Structures are given as structure tokens and as C-alpha cells.
CSV table of C-alpha atoms in Angstrom, one decimal:
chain,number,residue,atom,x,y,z
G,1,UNK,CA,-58.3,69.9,123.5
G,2,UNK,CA,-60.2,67.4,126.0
G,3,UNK,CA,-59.1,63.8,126.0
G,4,UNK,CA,-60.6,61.1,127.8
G,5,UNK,CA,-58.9,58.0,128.8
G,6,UNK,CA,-61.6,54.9,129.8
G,7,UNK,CA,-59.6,52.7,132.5
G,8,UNK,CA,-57.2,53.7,135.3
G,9,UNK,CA,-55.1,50.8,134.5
G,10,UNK,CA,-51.4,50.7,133.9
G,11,UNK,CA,-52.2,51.5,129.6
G,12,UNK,CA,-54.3,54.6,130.8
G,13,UNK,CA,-52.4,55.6,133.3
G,14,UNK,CA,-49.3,55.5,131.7
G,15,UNK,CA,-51.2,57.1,128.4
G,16,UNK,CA,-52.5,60.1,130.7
G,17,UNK,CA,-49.5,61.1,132.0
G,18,UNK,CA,-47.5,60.8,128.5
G,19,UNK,CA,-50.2,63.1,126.9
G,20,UNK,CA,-50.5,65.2,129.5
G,21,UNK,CA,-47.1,66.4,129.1
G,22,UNK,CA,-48.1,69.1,126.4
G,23,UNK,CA,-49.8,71.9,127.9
G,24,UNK,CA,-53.2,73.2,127.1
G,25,UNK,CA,-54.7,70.2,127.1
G,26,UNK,CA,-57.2,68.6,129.4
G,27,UNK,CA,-56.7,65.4,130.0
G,28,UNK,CA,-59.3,62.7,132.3
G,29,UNK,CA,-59.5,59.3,132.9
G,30,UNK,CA,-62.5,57.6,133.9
G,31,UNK,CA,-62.3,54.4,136.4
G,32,UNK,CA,-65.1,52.0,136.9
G,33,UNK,CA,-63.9,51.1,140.2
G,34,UNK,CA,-63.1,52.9,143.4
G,35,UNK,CA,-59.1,53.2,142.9
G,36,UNK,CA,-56.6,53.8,140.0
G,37,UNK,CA,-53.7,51.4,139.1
G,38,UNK,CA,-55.4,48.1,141.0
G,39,UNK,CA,-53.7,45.4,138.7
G,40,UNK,CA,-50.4,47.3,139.2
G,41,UNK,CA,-50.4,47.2,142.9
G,42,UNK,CA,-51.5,43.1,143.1
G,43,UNK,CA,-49.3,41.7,140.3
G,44,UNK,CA,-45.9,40.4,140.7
G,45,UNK,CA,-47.4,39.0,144.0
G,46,UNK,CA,-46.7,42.9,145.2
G,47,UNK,CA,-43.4,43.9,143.5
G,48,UNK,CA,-45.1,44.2,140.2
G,49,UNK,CA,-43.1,42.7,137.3
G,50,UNK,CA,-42.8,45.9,135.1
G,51,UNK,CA,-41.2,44.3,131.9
G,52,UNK,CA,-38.6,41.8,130.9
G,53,UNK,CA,-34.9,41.8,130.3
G,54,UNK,CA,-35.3,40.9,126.6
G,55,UNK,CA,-34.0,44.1,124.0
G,56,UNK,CA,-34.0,41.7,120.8
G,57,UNK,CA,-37.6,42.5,119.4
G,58,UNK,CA,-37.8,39.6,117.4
G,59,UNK,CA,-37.0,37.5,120.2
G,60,UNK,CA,-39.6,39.5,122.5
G,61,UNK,CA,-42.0,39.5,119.3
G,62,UNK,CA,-42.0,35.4,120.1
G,63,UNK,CA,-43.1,35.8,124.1
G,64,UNK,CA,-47.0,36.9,122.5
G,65,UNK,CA,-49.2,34.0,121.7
G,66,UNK,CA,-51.6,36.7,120.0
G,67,UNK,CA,-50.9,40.3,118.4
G,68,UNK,CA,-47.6,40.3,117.2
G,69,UNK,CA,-48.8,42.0,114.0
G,70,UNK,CA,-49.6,45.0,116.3
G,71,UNK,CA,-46.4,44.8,118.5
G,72,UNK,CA,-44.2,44.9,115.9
G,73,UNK,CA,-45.1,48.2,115.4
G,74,UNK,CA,-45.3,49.3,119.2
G,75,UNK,CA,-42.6,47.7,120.4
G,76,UNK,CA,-40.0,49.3,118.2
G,77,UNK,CA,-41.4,52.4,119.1
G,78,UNK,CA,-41.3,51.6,123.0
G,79,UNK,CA,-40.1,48.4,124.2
G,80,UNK,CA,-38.3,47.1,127.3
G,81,UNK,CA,-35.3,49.4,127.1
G,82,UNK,CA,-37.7,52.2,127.2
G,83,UNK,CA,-39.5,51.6,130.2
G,84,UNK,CA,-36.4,51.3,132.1
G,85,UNK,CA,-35.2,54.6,131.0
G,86,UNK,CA,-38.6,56.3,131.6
G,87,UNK,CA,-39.1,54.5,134.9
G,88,UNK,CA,-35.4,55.8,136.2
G,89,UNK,CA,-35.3,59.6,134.6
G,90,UNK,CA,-38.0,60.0,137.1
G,91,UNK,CA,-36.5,58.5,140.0
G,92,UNK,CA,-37.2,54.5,139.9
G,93,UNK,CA,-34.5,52.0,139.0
G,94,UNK,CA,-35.9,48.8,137.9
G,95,UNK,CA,-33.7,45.1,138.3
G,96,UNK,CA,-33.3,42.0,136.8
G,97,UNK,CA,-33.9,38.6,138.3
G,98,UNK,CA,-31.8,35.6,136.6
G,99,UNK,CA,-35.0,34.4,134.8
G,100,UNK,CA,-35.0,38.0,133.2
G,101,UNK,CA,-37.8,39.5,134.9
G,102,UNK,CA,-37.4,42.5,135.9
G,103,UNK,CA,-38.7,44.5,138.8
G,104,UNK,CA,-38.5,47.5,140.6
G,105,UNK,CA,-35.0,47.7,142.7
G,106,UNK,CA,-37.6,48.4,145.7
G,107,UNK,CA,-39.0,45.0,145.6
G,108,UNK,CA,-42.6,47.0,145.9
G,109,UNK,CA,-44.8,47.6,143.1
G,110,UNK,CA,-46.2,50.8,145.2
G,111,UNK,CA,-43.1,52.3,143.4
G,112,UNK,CA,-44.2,52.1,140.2
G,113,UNK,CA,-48.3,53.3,141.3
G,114,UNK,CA,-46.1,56.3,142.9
G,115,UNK,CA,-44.2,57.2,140.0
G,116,UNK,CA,-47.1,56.8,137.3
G,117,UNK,CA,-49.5,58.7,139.6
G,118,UNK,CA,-46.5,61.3,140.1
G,119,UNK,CA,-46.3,62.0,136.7
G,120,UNK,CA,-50.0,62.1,136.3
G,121,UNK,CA,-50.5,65.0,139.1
G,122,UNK,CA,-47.4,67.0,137.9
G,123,UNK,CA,-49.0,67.0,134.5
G,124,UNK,CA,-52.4,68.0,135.6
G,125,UNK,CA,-54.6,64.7,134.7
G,126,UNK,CA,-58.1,64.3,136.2
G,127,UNK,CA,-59.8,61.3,137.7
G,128,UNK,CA,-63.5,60.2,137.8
G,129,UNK,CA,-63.6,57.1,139.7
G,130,UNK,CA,-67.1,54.9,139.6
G,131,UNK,CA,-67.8,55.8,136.2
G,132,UNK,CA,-69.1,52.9,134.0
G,133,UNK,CA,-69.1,53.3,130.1
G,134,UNK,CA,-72.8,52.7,128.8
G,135,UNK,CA,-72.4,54.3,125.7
G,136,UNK,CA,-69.7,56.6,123.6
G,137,UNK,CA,-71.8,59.0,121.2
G,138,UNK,CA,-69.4,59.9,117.6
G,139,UNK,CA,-70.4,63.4,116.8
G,140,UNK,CA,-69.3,66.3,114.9
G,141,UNK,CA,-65.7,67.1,115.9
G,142,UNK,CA,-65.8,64.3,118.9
G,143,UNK,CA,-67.6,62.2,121.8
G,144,UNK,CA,-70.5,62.2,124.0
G,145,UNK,CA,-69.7,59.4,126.6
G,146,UNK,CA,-72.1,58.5,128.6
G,147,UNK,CA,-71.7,56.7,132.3
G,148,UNK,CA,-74.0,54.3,134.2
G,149,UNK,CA,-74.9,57.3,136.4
G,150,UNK,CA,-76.8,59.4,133.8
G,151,UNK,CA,-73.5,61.5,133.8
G,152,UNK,CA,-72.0,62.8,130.2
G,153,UNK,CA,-68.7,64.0,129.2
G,154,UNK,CA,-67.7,65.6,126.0
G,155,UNK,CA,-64.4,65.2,124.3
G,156,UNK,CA,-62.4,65.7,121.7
G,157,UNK,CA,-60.8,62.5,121.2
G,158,UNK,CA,-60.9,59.3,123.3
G,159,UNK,CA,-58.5,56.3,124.6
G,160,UNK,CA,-60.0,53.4,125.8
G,161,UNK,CA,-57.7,51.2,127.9
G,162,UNK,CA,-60.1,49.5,130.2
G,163,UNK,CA,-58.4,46.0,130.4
G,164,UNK,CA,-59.9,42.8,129.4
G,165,UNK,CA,-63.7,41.9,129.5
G,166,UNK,CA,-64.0,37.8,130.5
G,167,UNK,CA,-67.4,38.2,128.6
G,168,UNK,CA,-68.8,39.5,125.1
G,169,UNK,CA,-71.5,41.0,126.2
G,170,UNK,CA,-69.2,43.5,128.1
G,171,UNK,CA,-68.0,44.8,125.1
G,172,UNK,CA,-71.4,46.1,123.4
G,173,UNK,CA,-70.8,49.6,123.8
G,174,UNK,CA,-67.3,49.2,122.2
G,175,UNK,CA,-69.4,47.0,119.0
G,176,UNK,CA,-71.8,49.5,118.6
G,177,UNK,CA,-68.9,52.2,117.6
G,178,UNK,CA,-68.2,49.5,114.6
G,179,UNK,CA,-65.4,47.5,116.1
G,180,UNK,CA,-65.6,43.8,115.7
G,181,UNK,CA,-64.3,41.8,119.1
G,182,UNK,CA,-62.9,38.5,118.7
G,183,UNK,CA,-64.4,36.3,121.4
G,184,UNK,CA,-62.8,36.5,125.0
G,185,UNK,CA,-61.8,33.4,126.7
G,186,UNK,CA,-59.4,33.2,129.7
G,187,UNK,CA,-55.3,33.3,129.1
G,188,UNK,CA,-52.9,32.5,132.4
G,189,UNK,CA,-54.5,29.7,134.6
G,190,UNK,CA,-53.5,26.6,136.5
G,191,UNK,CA,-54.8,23.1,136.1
G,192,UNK,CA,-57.3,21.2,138.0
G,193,UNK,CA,-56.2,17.9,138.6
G,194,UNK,CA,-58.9,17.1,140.9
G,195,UNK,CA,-58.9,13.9,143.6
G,196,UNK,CA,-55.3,12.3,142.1
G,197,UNK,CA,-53.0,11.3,144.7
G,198,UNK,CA,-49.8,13.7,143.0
G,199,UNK,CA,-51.8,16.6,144.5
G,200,UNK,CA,-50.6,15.3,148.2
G,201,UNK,CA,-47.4,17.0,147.1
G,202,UNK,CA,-49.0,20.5,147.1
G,203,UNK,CA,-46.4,23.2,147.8
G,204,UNK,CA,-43.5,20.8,145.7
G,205,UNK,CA,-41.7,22.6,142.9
G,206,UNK,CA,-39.8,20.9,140.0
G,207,UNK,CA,-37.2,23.5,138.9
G,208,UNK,CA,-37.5,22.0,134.8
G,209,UNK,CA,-40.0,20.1,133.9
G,210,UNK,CA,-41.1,19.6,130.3
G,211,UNK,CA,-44.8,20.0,129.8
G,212,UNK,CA,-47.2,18.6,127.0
G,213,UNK,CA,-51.1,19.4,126.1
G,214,UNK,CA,-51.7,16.1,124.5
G,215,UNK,CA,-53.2,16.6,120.9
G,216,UNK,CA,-51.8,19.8,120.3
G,217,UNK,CA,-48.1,20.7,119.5
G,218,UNK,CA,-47.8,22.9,122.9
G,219,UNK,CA,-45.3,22.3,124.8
G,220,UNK,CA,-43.3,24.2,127.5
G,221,UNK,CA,-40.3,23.4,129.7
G,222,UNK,CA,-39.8,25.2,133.2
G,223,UNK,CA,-40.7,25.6,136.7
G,224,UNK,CA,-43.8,23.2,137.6
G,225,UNK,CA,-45.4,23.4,141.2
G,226,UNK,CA,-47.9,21.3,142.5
G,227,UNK,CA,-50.6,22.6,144.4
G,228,UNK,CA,-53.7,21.3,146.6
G,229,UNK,CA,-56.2,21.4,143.3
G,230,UNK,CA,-53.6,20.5,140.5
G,231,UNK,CA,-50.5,22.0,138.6
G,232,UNK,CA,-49.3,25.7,138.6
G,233,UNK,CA,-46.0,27.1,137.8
G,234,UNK,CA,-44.3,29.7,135.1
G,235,UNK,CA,-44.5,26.1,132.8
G,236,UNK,CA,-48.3,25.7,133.3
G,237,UNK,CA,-49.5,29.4,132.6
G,238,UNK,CA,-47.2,29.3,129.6
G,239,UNK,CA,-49.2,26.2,128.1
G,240,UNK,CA,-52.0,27.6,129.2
G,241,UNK,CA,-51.5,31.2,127.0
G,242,UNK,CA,-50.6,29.0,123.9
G,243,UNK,CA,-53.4,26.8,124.0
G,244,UNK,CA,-56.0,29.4,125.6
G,245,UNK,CA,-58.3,29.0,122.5
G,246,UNK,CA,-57.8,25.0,122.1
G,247,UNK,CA,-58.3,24.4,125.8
G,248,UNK,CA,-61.6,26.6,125.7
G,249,UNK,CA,-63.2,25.1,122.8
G,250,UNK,CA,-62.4,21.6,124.7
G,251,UNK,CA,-63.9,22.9,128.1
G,252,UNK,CA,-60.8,22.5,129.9
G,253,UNK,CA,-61.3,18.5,129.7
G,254,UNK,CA,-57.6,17.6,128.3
G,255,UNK,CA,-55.0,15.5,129.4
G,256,UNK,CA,-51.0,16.7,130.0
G,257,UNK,CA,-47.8,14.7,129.4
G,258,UNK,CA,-45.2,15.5,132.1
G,259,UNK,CA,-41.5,14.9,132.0
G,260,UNK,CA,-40.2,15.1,135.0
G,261,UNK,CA,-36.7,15.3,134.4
G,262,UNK,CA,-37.3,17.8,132.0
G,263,UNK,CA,-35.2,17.3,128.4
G,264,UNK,CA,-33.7,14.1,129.3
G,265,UNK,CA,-34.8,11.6,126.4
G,266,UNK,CA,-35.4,8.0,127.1
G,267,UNK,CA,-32.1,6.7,125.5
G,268,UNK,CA,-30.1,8.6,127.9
G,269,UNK,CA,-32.8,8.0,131.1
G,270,UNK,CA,-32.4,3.7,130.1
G,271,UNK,CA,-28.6,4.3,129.8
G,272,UNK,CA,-28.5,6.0,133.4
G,273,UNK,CA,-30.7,3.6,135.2
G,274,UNK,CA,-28.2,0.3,133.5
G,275,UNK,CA,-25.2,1.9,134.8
G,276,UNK,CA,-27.2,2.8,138.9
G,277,UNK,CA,-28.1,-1.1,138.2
G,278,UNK,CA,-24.2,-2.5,138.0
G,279,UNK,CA,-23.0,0.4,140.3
G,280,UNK,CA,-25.6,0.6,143.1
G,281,UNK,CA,-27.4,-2.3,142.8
G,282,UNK,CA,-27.5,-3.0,146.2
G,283,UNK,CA,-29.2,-0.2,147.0
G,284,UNK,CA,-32.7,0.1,147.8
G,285,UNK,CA,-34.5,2.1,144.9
G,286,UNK,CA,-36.9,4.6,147.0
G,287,UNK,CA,-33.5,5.7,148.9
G,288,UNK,CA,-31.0,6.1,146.0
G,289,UNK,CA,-33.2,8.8,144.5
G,290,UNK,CA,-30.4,9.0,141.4
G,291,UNK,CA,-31.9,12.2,139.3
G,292,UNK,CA,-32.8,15.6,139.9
G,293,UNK,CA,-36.0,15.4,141.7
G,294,UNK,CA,-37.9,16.1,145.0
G,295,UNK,CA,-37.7,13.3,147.4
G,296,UNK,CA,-41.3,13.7,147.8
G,297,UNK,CA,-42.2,13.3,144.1
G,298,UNK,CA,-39.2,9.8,143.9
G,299,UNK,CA,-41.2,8.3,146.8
G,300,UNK,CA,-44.4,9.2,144.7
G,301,UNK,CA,-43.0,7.5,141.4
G,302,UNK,CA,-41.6,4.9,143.0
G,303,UNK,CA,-45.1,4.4,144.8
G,304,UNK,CA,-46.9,5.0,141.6
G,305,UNK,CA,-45.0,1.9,139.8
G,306,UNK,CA,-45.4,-0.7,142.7
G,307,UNK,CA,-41.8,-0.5,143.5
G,308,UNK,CA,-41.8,-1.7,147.6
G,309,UNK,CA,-39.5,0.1,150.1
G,310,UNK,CA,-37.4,-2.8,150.1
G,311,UNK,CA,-36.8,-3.2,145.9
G,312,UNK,CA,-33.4,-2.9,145.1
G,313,UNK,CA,-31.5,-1.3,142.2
G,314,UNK,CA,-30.2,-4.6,140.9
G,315,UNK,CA,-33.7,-6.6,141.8
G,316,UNK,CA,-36.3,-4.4,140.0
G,317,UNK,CA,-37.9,-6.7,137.2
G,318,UNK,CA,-37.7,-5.0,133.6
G,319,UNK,CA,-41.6,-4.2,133.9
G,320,UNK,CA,-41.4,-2.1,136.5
G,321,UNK,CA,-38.3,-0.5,135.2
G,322,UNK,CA,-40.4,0.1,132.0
G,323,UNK,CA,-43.1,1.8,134.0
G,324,UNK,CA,-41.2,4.0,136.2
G,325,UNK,CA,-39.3,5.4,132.5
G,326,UNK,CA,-42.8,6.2,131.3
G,327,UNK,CA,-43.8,7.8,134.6
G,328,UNK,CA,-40.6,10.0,134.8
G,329,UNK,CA,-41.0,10.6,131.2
G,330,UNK,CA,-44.5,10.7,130.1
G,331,UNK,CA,-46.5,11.1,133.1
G,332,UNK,CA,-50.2,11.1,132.2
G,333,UNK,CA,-52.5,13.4,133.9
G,334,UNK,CA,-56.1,14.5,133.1
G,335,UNK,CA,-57.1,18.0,133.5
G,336,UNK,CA,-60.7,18.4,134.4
G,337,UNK,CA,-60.8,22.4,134.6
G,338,UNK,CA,-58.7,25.9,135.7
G,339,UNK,CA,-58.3,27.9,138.3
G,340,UNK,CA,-57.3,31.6,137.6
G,341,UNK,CA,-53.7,32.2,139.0
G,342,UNK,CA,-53.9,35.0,141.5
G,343,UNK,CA,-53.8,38.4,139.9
G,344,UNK,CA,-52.3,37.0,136.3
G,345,UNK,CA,-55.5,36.9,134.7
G,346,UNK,CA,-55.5,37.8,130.9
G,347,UNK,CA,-57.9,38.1,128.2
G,348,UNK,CA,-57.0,36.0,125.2
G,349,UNK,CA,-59.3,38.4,122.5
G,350,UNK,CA,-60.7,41.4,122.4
G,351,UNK,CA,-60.9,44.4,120.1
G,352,UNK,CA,-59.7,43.5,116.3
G,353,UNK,CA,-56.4,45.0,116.0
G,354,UNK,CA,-56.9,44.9,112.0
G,355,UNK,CA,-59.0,47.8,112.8
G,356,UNK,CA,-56.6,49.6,114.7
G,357,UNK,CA,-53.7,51.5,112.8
G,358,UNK,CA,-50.4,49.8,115.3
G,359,UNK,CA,-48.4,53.1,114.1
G,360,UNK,CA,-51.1,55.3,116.1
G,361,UNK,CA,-53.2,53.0,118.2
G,362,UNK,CA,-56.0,54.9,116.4
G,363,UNK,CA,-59.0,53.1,115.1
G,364,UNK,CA,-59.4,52.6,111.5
G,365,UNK,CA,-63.3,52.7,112.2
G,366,UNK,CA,-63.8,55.9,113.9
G,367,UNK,CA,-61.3,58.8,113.8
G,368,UNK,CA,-60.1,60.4,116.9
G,369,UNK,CA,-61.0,56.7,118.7
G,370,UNK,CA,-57.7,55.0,120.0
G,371,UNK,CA,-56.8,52.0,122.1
G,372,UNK,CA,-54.4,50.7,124.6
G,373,UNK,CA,-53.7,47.7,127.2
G,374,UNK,CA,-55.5,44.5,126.8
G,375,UNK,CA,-58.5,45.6,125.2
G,376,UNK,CA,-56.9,44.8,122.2
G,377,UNK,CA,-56.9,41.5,121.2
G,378,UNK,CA,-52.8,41.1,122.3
G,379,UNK,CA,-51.6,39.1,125.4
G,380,UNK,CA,-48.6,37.3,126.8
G,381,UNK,CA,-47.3,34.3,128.5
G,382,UNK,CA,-46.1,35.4,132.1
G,383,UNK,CA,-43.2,37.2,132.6
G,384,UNK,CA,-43.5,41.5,132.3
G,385,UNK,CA,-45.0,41.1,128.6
G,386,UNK,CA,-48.5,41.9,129.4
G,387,UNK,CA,-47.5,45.1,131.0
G,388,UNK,CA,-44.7,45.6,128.1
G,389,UNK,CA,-47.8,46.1,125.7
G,390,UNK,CA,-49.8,48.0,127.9
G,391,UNK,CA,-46.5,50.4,128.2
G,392,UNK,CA,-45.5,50.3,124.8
G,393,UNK,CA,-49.3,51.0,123.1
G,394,UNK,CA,-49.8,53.8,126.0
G,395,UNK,CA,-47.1,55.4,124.7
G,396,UNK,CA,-47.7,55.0,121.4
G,397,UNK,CA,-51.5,56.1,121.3
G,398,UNK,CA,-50.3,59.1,123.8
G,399,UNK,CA,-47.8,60.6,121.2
G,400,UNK,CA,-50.5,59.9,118.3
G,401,UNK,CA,-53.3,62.0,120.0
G,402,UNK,CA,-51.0,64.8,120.7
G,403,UNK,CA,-49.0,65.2,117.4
């Protein structure tokens, strides 16, 4: 049997050399570009972040802002406990980090290309590399694809796992095998917050800050960092997943809410600041910085509410107590477009996984066609779930196409 795989990504890659374990079969994947695995080797800021410490399913189930009707079904069959296992009966061990991400124990995601592309050699698999998909061809008893080259390839049955397209029209040759694609629009970016004075604390981190897209009920609580153009941060890219579709439609022109101080409610904040006013009142209040924050960003706040270097605790007039609460605890800021964050980018859309059979990963349109990876319309919020899915339906669809 010849099977092709479309996309030397982590889905195909980890698909080929899952199939490829029966003998008999010829397996090849076909790569656009000029090297296998590139995602892989960038992600994780170069350690890769393989998966995430989470073996409740329901629980992980609740990391996906999109295709949870299609993971439940994958991730049962391979979830987080099996990509350890698989990752260390051939050699790699894999660690946690306290915020449960996990990671190779090598610190270097050239591990986890090795041990994929291992696998893949020892088993025989193929690769094409600069090979663009014009057009598949469904024919008696399998495929004619065709390649940007003039090139052709026959095959028995075909995986397409070639990542997310940022555009529609990329996905014509997929449409005119009778999939529908629900639009594509970005997933996983930073905010652009551009010419306010908070951004003159680029490089400053908040370990817990509670996050708000205003008019929507998103919101996220966790790391914030400010950078030179606006607001990054595990917190930011989370919002940012949930309210990819929202924040599209409104062209990236929103505003944020930002608690500083992250949970803390504004009973508890006015009950803190009365007892620093009868205990420190003395005390100037840009140098009795009383709460959990940055120096940087207290001076900024303080700055922010007309509060003079030489304002004491026990001196500050109720006003400008009033508006330093509502800065620590509902800072306003208005978001005037995204940046992509480094090598996170995801596709929020993609193929219609109600025409894909989440037992199989085969399509419901056309026999013998299967999926994997983010061409399906299924993505994450940061943290190993994006390549969790890609794993987990590689798997799947490779046990499918050789039962």
C-alpha cells in the first residue's frame, strides 16, 4: 500500500513513523518547504514544549477553545500520558516545569526532531521536500496528487497534516475534494498598545495579573509582560485564543481591563490601603510600595494618578485614593492591533471536523482521505496543547490507515 502524508510537521511526522511501523507499506511525506519538523525545532523558544502535565481528559478537554468534539475522541485514545511513554521507550525522557509544561529533560527540542526523525528512518519513510499541493485527484481505488512542479504521485490513501493556512484561499485544493473550511483567523498573539506611556516598562513581568477583553466574558489570570509595542505573556495569548473570533470580527480595535494585583477584589484592596493609612502614614506613598508589584509599574501607578514623590500615606486625599484602586484594579487600556508571538502562531479554523470521523481521523467526504495537526479546525491556548492534538490525531489517523 502507498500512503502519502501532505506536511512534514510534528502531525505528519509523528503519523509517518506510527504507520510506518507495519511492513510492506510505502510510506512518503511531502514538504512544501526545504526541511522537515520546522515548528518543532522553533517552538518552546528551542526546548519545544511537547505536551502538558494534565492526565484528567476532562480537565485537558477544557485547555481547547475550539474542537473539543473531536478531542474527546483522540485524546482518550492518545493523550499526554502517551506521549511521555512513547517519547521515553525510545530513548527521550520528557520533564515537568511547575506551571505543568512539560519538556524534554534535554532542555533542547532537537531531541524530540531526533527521535521523530529516528523513528521515521528505522521505519523506512520517504521525504519529498519543495513539493506544493495544487491539486489531489479521487480515483478508482485512490489519489493522483498533483505538486506545483508538474510532478504527480499516486497513492492509495492520503494524510494531510500540513498545519494551518492564515488565508482561505490556501485551502482550495482541500474545498474542491468536498470539505467545507471554516474561515481562518489568527489564534496566539500579543497586544498592540501603541504610543501609551505603560510600554516604557517593556521587559516588566507581573507574575498574576487578572486580564479582561471588555464586552466579552473573557477573562484570564496569569503571567503579564509588558513589551516595547504593548502586552504579552501566557495571560495575553490565553485571551487572545478565547476571543480569536470576537477580536477578528472587531479588527483588533478593543479595549482590556487589567488587574494588577490579580484576584484581589476592591473590599479587600480599600481595607489594605485604611490599615497602610493608620500604620505607615508617614510614609511617602511611591516608596512604601505595600502590594505585590514591580517597583517600576508602583512608580507608574502612582505617576498615573498624580500622586507627587512627596504624598504621604496618611496625606493622600480620598480622590486620588479612588483613582489609584481603579488603576490597580481596572486598568483601562485600548488595543489597536496584534503582533504574532514568536513561533506560537495558530490557526483558529480550518477543515470542518463534522466531516471528519474523530474515531479514524478519516473524512466523512472522501474515503481513504484522513487528517491530522492543525488543519483541522482544533487549537489551544499555550501550553503543549497544540502539539497534544497534533500527537494525539497523528496517532490516531496512523492506526486507522493501517488496520
Amino acid at each position: 500500500m502507498k500512503i502519502a502524508i501532505i506536511g512534514a510537521g510534528a502531525a505528519g511526522c509523528f503519523a509517518a513513523a506510527n504507520i510506518a511501523a507495519q511492513p510492506g507499506d510505502e510510506v512518503i511525506v511531502f514538504e512544501k518547504a526545504a526541511k522537515a519538523l520546522q515548528k518543532v525545532k522553533v517552538s518552546g523558544g528551542g526546548r519545544c514544549n511537547v505536551t502538558h502535565a494534565c492526565f484528567d481528559i476532562p480537565e485537558l478537554l477544557s485547555r481547547y477553545p475550539r474542537g473539543k468534539q473531536l478531542l474527546r475522541k483522540t485524546l482518550y485514545q492518545f493523550g499526554p500520558r502517551d506521549t511521555i511513554n512513547w517519547f521515553e521507550q525510545r530513548g527521550l525522557k520528557l520533564k515537568a516545569e511547575a506551571d505543568g509544561r512539560m519538556f524534554p529533560i534535554t532542555d533542547d527540542s532537537q531531541s524530540i526532531i531526533d527521535t521523530i526523525w529516528n523513528e521515521m528512518m528505522k521505519q523506512g519513510v520517504q521525504l519529498r521536500y519543495h513539493k506544493a499541493v495544487e491539486k489531489i485527484d479521487k480515483e478508482a481505488g485512490g489519489f493522483t496528487i498533483n505538486f506545483a512542479d508538474k510532478s504527480s504521485y499516486r497513492a492509495d490513501k492520503v494524510l494531510i497534516a500540513t498545519g494551518g493556512f492564515p488565508k482561505a484561499e490556501q485551502y482550495k485544493w482541500i474545498q474542491e475534494l468536498g470539505h467545507r473550511i471554516q474561515e481562518p483567523v489568527p489564534s496566539l498573539f500579543t497586544f498592540n498598545i501603541p504610543k501609551h506611556p505603560v510600554t516604557a516598562l517593556m521587559g516588566l513581568s507581573v507574575a498574576n495579573a487578572a486580564v479582561k477583553i471588555t464586552g466579552t466574558k473573557i477573562a484570564e489570570q496569569g503571567p503579564l509582560l509588558i513589551t516595547h509595542w504593548g502586552m504579552s505573556g501566557p495571560v495575553i495569548l490565553r485571551c487572545s485564543a478565547w476571543a480569536a473570533r470576537e477580536l477578528h470580527a472587531r479588527n483588533y480595535d478593543f479595549q482590556v481591563q487589567v488587574n494588577w494585583l490579580g484576584d484581589v477584589k476592591e473590599e479587600e484592596l480599600r481595607m489594605q490601603i485604611h490599615d497602610l493609612r493608620r500604620e505607615t502614614g508617614k510614609q511617602k506613598v511611591v516608596h512604601k510600595n505595600p502590594f505585590e508589584l514591580p517597583k517600576r509599574l508602583w512608580e507608574y501607578l502612582t505617576t498615573e494618578c498624580g500622586i507627587s514623590d512627596e504624598m504621604r500615606w496618611g496625606d493622600m486625599p480620598a480622590a486620588q485614593q479612588n483613582k489609584l484602586i481603579t488603576h490597580m484594579l481596572r486598568d483601562v487600556y485600548e488595543v489597536k492591533g496584534k503582533t504574532t508571538f514568536k513561533e506560537e502562531f495558530v490557526t483558529c479554523g480550518g477543515v470542518s471536523i463534522n466531516e471528519v470521523n474523530a474515531q479514524t481521523m478519516e473524512s466523512r467526504v472522501v474515503p481513504g482521505l484522513y487528517f491530522a495537526g492543525e488543519i483541522l479546525e482544533v487549537d489551544g491556548i499555550t501550553g503543549g496543547y497544540n502539539f497534544q492534538h497534533a500527537w494525539s490525531s497523528g496517532w490516531v489517523a496512523s492506526r486507522a490507515i493501517i488496520s
